[in-house]
Structure formats: structure tokens, C-alpha cells
Short mmCIF file of N, CA and C in Angstrom, two decimals:
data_model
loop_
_atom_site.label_atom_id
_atom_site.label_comp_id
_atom_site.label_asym_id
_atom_site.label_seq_id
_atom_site.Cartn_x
_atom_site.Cartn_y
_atom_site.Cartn_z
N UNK A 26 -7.69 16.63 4.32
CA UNK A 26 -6.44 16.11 4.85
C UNK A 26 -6.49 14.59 4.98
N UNK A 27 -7.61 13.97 5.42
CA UNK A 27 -7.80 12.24 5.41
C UNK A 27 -7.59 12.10 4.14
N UNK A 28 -7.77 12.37 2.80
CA UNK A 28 -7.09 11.62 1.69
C UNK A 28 -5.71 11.83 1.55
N UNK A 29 -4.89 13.01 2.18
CA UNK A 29 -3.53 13.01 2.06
C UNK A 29 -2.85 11.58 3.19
N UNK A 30 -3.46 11.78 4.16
CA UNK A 30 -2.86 10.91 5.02
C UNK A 30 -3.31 9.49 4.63
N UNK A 31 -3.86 9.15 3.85
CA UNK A 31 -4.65 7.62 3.37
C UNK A 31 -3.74 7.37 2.66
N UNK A 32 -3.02 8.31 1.19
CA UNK A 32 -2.24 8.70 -0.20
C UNK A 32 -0.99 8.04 0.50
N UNK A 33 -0.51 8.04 2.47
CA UNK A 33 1.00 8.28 2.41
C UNK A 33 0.74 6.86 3.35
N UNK A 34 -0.32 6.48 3.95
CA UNK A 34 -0.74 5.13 4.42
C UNK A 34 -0.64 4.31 3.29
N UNK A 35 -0.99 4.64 2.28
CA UNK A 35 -0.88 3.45 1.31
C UNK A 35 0.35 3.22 0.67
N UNK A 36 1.46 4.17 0.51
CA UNK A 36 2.75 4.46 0.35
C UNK A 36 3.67 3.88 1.15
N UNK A 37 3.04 3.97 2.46
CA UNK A 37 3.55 3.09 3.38
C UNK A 37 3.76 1.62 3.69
N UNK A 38 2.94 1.56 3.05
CA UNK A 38 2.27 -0.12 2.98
C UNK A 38 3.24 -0.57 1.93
N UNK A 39 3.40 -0.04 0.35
CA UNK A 39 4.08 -0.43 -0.03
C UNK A 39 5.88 -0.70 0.46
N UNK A 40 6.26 0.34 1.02
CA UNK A 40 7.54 0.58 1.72
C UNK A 40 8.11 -0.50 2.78
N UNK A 41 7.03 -0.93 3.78
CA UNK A 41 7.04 -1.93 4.43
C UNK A 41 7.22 -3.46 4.03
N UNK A 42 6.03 -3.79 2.55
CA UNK A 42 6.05 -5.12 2.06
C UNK A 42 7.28 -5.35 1.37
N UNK A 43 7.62 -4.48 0.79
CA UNK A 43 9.05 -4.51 0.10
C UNK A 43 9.88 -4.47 1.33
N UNK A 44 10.44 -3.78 1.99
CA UNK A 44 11.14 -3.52 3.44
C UNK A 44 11.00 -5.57 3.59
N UNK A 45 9.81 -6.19 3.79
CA UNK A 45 9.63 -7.58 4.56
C UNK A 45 9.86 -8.39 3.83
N UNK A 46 9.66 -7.93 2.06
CA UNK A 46 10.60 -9.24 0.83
C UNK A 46 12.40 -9.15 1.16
N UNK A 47 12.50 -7.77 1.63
CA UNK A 47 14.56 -7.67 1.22
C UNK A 47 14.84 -8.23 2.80
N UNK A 48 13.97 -8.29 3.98
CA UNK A 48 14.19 -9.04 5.20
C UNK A 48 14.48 -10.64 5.41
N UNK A 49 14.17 -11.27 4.13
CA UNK A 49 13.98 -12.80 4.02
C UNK A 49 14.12 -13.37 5.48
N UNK A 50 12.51 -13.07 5.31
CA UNK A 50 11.92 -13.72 6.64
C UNK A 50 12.24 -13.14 7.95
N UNK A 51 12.29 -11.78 8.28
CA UNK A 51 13.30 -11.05 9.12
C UNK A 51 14.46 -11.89 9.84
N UNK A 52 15.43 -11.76 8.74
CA UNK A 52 16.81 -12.61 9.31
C UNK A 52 17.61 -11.96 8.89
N UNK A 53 17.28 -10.36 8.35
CA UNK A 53 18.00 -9.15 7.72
C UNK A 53 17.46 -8.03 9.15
N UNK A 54 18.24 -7.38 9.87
CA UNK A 54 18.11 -6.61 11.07
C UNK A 54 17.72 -5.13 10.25
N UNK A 55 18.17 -4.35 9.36
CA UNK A 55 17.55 -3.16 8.98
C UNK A 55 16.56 -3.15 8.34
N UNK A 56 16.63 -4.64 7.23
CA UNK A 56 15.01 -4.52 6.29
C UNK A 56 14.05 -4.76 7.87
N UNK A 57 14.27 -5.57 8.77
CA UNK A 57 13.11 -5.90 9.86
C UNK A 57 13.21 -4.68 10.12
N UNK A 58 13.73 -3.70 10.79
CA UNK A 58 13.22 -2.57 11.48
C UNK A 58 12.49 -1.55 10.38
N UNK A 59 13.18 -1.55 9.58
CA UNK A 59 12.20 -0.63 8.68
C UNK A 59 10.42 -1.62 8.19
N UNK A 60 10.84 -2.70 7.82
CA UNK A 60 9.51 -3.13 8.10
C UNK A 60 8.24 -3.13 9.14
N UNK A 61 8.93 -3.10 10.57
CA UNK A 61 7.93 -2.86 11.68
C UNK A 61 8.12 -0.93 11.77
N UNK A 62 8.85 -0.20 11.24
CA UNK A 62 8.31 0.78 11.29
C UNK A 62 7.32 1.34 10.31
N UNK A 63 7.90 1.21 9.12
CA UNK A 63 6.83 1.45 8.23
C UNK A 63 5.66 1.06 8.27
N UNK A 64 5.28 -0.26 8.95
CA UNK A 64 3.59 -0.93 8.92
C UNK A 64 3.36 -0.22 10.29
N UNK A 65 3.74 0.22 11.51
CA UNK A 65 3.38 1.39 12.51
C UNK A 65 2.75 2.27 11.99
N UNK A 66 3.73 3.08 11.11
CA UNK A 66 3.28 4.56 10.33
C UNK A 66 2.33 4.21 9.56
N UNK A 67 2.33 2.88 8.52
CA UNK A 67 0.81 3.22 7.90
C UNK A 67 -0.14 2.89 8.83
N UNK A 68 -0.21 1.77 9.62
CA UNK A 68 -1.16 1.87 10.27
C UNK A 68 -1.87 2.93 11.21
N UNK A 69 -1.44 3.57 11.33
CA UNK A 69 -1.50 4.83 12.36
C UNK A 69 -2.19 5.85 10.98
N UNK A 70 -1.10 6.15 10.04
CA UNK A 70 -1.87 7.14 9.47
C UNK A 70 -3.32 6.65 8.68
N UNK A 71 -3.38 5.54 8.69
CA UNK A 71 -4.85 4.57 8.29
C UNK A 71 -5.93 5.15 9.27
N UNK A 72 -5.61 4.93 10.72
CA UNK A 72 -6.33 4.96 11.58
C UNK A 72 -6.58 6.66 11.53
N UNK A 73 -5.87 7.54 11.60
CA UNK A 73 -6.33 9.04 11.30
C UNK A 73 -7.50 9.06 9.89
N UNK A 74 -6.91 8.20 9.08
CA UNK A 74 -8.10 8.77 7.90
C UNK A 74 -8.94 7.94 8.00
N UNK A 75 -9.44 7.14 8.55
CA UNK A 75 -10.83 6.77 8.86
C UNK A 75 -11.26 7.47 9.94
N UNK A 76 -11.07 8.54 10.74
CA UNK A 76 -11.85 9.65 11.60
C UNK A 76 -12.45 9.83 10.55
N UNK A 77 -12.76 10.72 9.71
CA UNK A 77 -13.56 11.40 8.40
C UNK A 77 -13.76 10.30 7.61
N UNK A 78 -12.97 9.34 7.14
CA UNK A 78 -13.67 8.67 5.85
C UNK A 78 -14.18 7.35 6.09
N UNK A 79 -15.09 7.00 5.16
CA UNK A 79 -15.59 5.58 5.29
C UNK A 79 -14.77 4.47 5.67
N UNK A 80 -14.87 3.32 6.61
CA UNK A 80 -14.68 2.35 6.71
C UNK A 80 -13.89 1.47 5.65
N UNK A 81 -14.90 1.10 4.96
CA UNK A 81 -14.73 0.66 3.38
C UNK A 81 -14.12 1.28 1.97
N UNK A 82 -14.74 2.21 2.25
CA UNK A 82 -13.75 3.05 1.22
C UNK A 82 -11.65 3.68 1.59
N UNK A 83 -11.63 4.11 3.16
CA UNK A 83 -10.23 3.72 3.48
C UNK A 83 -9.46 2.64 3.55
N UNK A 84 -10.32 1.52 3.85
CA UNK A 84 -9.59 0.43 4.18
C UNK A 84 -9.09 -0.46 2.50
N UNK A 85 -10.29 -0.22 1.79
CA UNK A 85 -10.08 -0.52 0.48
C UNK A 85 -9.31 0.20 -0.65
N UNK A 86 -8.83 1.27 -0.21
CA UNK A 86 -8.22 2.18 -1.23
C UNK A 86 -6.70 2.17 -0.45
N UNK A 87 -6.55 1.97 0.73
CA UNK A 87 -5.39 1.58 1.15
C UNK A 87 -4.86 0.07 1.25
N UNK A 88 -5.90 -0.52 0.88
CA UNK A 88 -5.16 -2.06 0.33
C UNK A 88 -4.99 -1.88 -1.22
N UNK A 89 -5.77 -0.98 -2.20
CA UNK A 89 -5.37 -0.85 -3.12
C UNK A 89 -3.59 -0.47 -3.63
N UNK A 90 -3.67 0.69 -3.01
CA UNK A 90 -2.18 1.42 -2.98
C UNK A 90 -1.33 0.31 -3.20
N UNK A 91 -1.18 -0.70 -2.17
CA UNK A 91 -0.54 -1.19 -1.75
C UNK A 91 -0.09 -2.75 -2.36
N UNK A 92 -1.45 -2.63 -2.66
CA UNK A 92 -1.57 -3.88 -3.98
C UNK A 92 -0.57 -3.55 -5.22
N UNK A 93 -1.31 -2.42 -5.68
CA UNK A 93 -0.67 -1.71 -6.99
C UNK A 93 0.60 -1.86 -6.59
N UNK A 94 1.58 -0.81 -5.77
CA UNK A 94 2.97 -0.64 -5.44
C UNK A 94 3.43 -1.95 -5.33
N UNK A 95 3.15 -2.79 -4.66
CA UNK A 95 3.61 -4.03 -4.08
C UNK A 95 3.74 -4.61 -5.91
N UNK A 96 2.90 -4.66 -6.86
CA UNK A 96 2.80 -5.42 -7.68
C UNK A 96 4.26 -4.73 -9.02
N UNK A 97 3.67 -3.37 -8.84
CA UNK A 97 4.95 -2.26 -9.72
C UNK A 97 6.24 -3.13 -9.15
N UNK A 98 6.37 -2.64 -7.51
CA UNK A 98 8.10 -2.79 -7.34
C UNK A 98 8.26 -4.30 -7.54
N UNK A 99 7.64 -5.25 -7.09
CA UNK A 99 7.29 -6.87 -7.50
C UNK A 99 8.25 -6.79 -8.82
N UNK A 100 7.54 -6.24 -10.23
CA UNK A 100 7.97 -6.58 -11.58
C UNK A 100 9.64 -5.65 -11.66
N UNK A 101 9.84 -4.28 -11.02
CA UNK A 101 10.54 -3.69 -11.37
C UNK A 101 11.69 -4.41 -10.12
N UNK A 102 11.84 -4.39 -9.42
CA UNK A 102 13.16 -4.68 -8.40
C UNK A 102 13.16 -6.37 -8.43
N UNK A 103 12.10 -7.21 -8.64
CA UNK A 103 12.08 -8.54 -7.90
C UNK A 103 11.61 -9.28 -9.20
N UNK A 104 12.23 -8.54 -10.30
CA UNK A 104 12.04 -9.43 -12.13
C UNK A 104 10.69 -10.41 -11.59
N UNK A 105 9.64 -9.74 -10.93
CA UNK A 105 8.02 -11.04 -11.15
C UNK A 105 7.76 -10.96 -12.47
N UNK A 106 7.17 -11.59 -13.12
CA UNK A 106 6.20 -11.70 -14.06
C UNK A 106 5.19 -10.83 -14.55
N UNK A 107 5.59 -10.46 -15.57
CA UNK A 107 4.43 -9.28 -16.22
C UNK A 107 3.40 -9.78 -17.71
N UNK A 108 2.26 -10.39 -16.97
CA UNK A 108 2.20 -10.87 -18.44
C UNK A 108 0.43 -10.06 -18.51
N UNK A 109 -0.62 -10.85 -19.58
CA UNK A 109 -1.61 -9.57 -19.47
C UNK A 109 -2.43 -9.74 -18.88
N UNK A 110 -2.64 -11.06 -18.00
CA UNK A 110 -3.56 -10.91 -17.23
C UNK A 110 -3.86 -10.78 -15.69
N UNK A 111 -2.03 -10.41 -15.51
CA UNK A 111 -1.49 -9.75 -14.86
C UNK A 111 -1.92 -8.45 -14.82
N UNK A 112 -1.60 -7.38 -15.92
CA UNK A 112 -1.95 -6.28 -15.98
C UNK A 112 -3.55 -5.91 -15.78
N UNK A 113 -4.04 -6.79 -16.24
CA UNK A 113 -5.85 -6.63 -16.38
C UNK A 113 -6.28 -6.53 -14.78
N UNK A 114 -5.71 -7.54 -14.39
CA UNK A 114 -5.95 -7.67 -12.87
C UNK A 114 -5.95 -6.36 -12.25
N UNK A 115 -4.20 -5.78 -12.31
CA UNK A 115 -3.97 -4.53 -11.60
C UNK A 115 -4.69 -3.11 -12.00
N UNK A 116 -5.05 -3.38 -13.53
CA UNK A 116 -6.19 -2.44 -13.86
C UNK A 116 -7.10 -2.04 -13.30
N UNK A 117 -8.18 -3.46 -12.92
CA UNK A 117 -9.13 -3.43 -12.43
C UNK A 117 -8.85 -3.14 -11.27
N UNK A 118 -7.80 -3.15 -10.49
CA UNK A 118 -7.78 -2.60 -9.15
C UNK A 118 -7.48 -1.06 -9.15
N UNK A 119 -7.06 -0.62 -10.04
CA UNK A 119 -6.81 0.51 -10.16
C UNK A 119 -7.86 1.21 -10.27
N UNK A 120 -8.96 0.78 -11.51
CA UNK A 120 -10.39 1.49 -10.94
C UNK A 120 -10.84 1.08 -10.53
N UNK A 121 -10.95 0.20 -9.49
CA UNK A 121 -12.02 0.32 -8.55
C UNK A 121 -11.23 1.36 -7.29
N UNK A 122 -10.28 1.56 -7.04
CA UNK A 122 -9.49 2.89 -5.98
C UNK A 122 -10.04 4.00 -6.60
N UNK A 123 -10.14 3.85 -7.91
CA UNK A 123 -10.97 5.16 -8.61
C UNK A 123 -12.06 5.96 -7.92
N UNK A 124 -12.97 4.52 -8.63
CA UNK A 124 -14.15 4.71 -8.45
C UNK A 124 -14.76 4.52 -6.96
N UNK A 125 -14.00 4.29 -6.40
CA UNK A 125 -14.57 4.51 -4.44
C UNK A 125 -14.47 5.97 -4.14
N UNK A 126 -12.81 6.44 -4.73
CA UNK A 126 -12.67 7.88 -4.27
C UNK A 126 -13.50 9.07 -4.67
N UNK A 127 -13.93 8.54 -6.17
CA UNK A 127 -15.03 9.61 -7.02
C UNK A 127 -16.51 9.53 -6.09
N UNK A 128 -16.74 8.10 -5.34
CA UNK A 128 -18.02 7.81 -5.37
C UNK A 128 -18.31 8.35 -3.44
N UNK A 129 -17.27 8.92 -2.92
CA UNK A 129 -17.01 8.90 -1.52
C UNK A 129 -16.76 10.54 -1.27
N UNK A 130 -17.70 10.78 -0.68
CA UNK A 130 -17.90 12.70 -0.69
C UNK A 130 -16.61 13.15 0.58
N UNK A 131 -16.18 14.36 0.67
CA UNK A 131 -15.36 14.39 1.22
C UNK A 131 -13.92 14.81 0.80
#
């Protein structure tokens, strides 16, 4: 169950950073509230999945998520920049979330 609740912490994270880009600078009243709720909920469900899981390996696979999402909705809603070493970057973050979760028993 700590990797489901880590899966929706990191989901969260994305939901929030986006929620705090459409707030410009919270001076938008619904993106702010959904922003301080959403970073509540992940943080909270963060804090449940580190009962069972590593330190390092939750805290790093939930900045991953969040990286990744943040970087997806970035190019898709907020036209950023997609170029390849851009992508290489988010690659490499992608396995290394991999390779923590393969390498982390549980």
C-alpha cells in the first residue's frame, strides 16, 4: 500500500505545482486554494509512505513524479520548450525512479 500512496503523493505534487503556475503568484483565489490543498494531501500521503519505505528512496521517487509531471504538463499546457536535451534529462530521471523502486524491497 506505501507505493500506492507514494504513486498518488507524487500525482499530487504535480497537481499542486501546476495549481501554483495558473495562481500567478497566488493572486488567483481557487488556483491558491487548490494549491495549498493539494501540497497538504501530498505531503501527508508522503509522510504515510515513508512508515514502510526508505527515506531516500520515497522522498526521491516522489520528487521524481513530480519532476516528470511538472515537466509533461510544463510542455503540454504552458508551450515550454521541448528540445533533446531536455528529453535526455527527463529520461534519466525517469530511470533513476526506476531503478530505486526495482532496487527497494517491499
Amino acid at each position: 500500500m506505501a507505493w500506492v500512496y507514494l504513486l498518488f503523493a507524487g500525482i499530487f505534487e504535480v497537481v499542486w505545482s501546476t495549481a501554483m503556475k495558473e495562481s500567478h503568484g497566488f493572486t488567483r483565489l481557487i488556483p491558491s486554494i487548490l494549491t495549498v490543498f493539494f501540497m497538504i494531501l501530498s505531503v501527508v500521503l508522503l509522510a504515510i509512505s515513508m512508515k514502510t519505505l526508505p527515506l531516500g528512496t520515497s522522498y526521491t521517487i516522489w520528487v521524481g513524479i513530480g519532476a516528470i509531471g511538472a515537466f509533461i504538463l510544463g510542455v503540454v499546457m504552458f508551450g515550454e520548450s521541448l528540445n533533446p536535451l531536455r528529453v535526455i534529462a527527463v529520461l534519466l530521471i525517469f530511470a533513476g525512479v526506476i531503478l530505486l523502486k526495482v532496487a527497494t524491497k517491499g
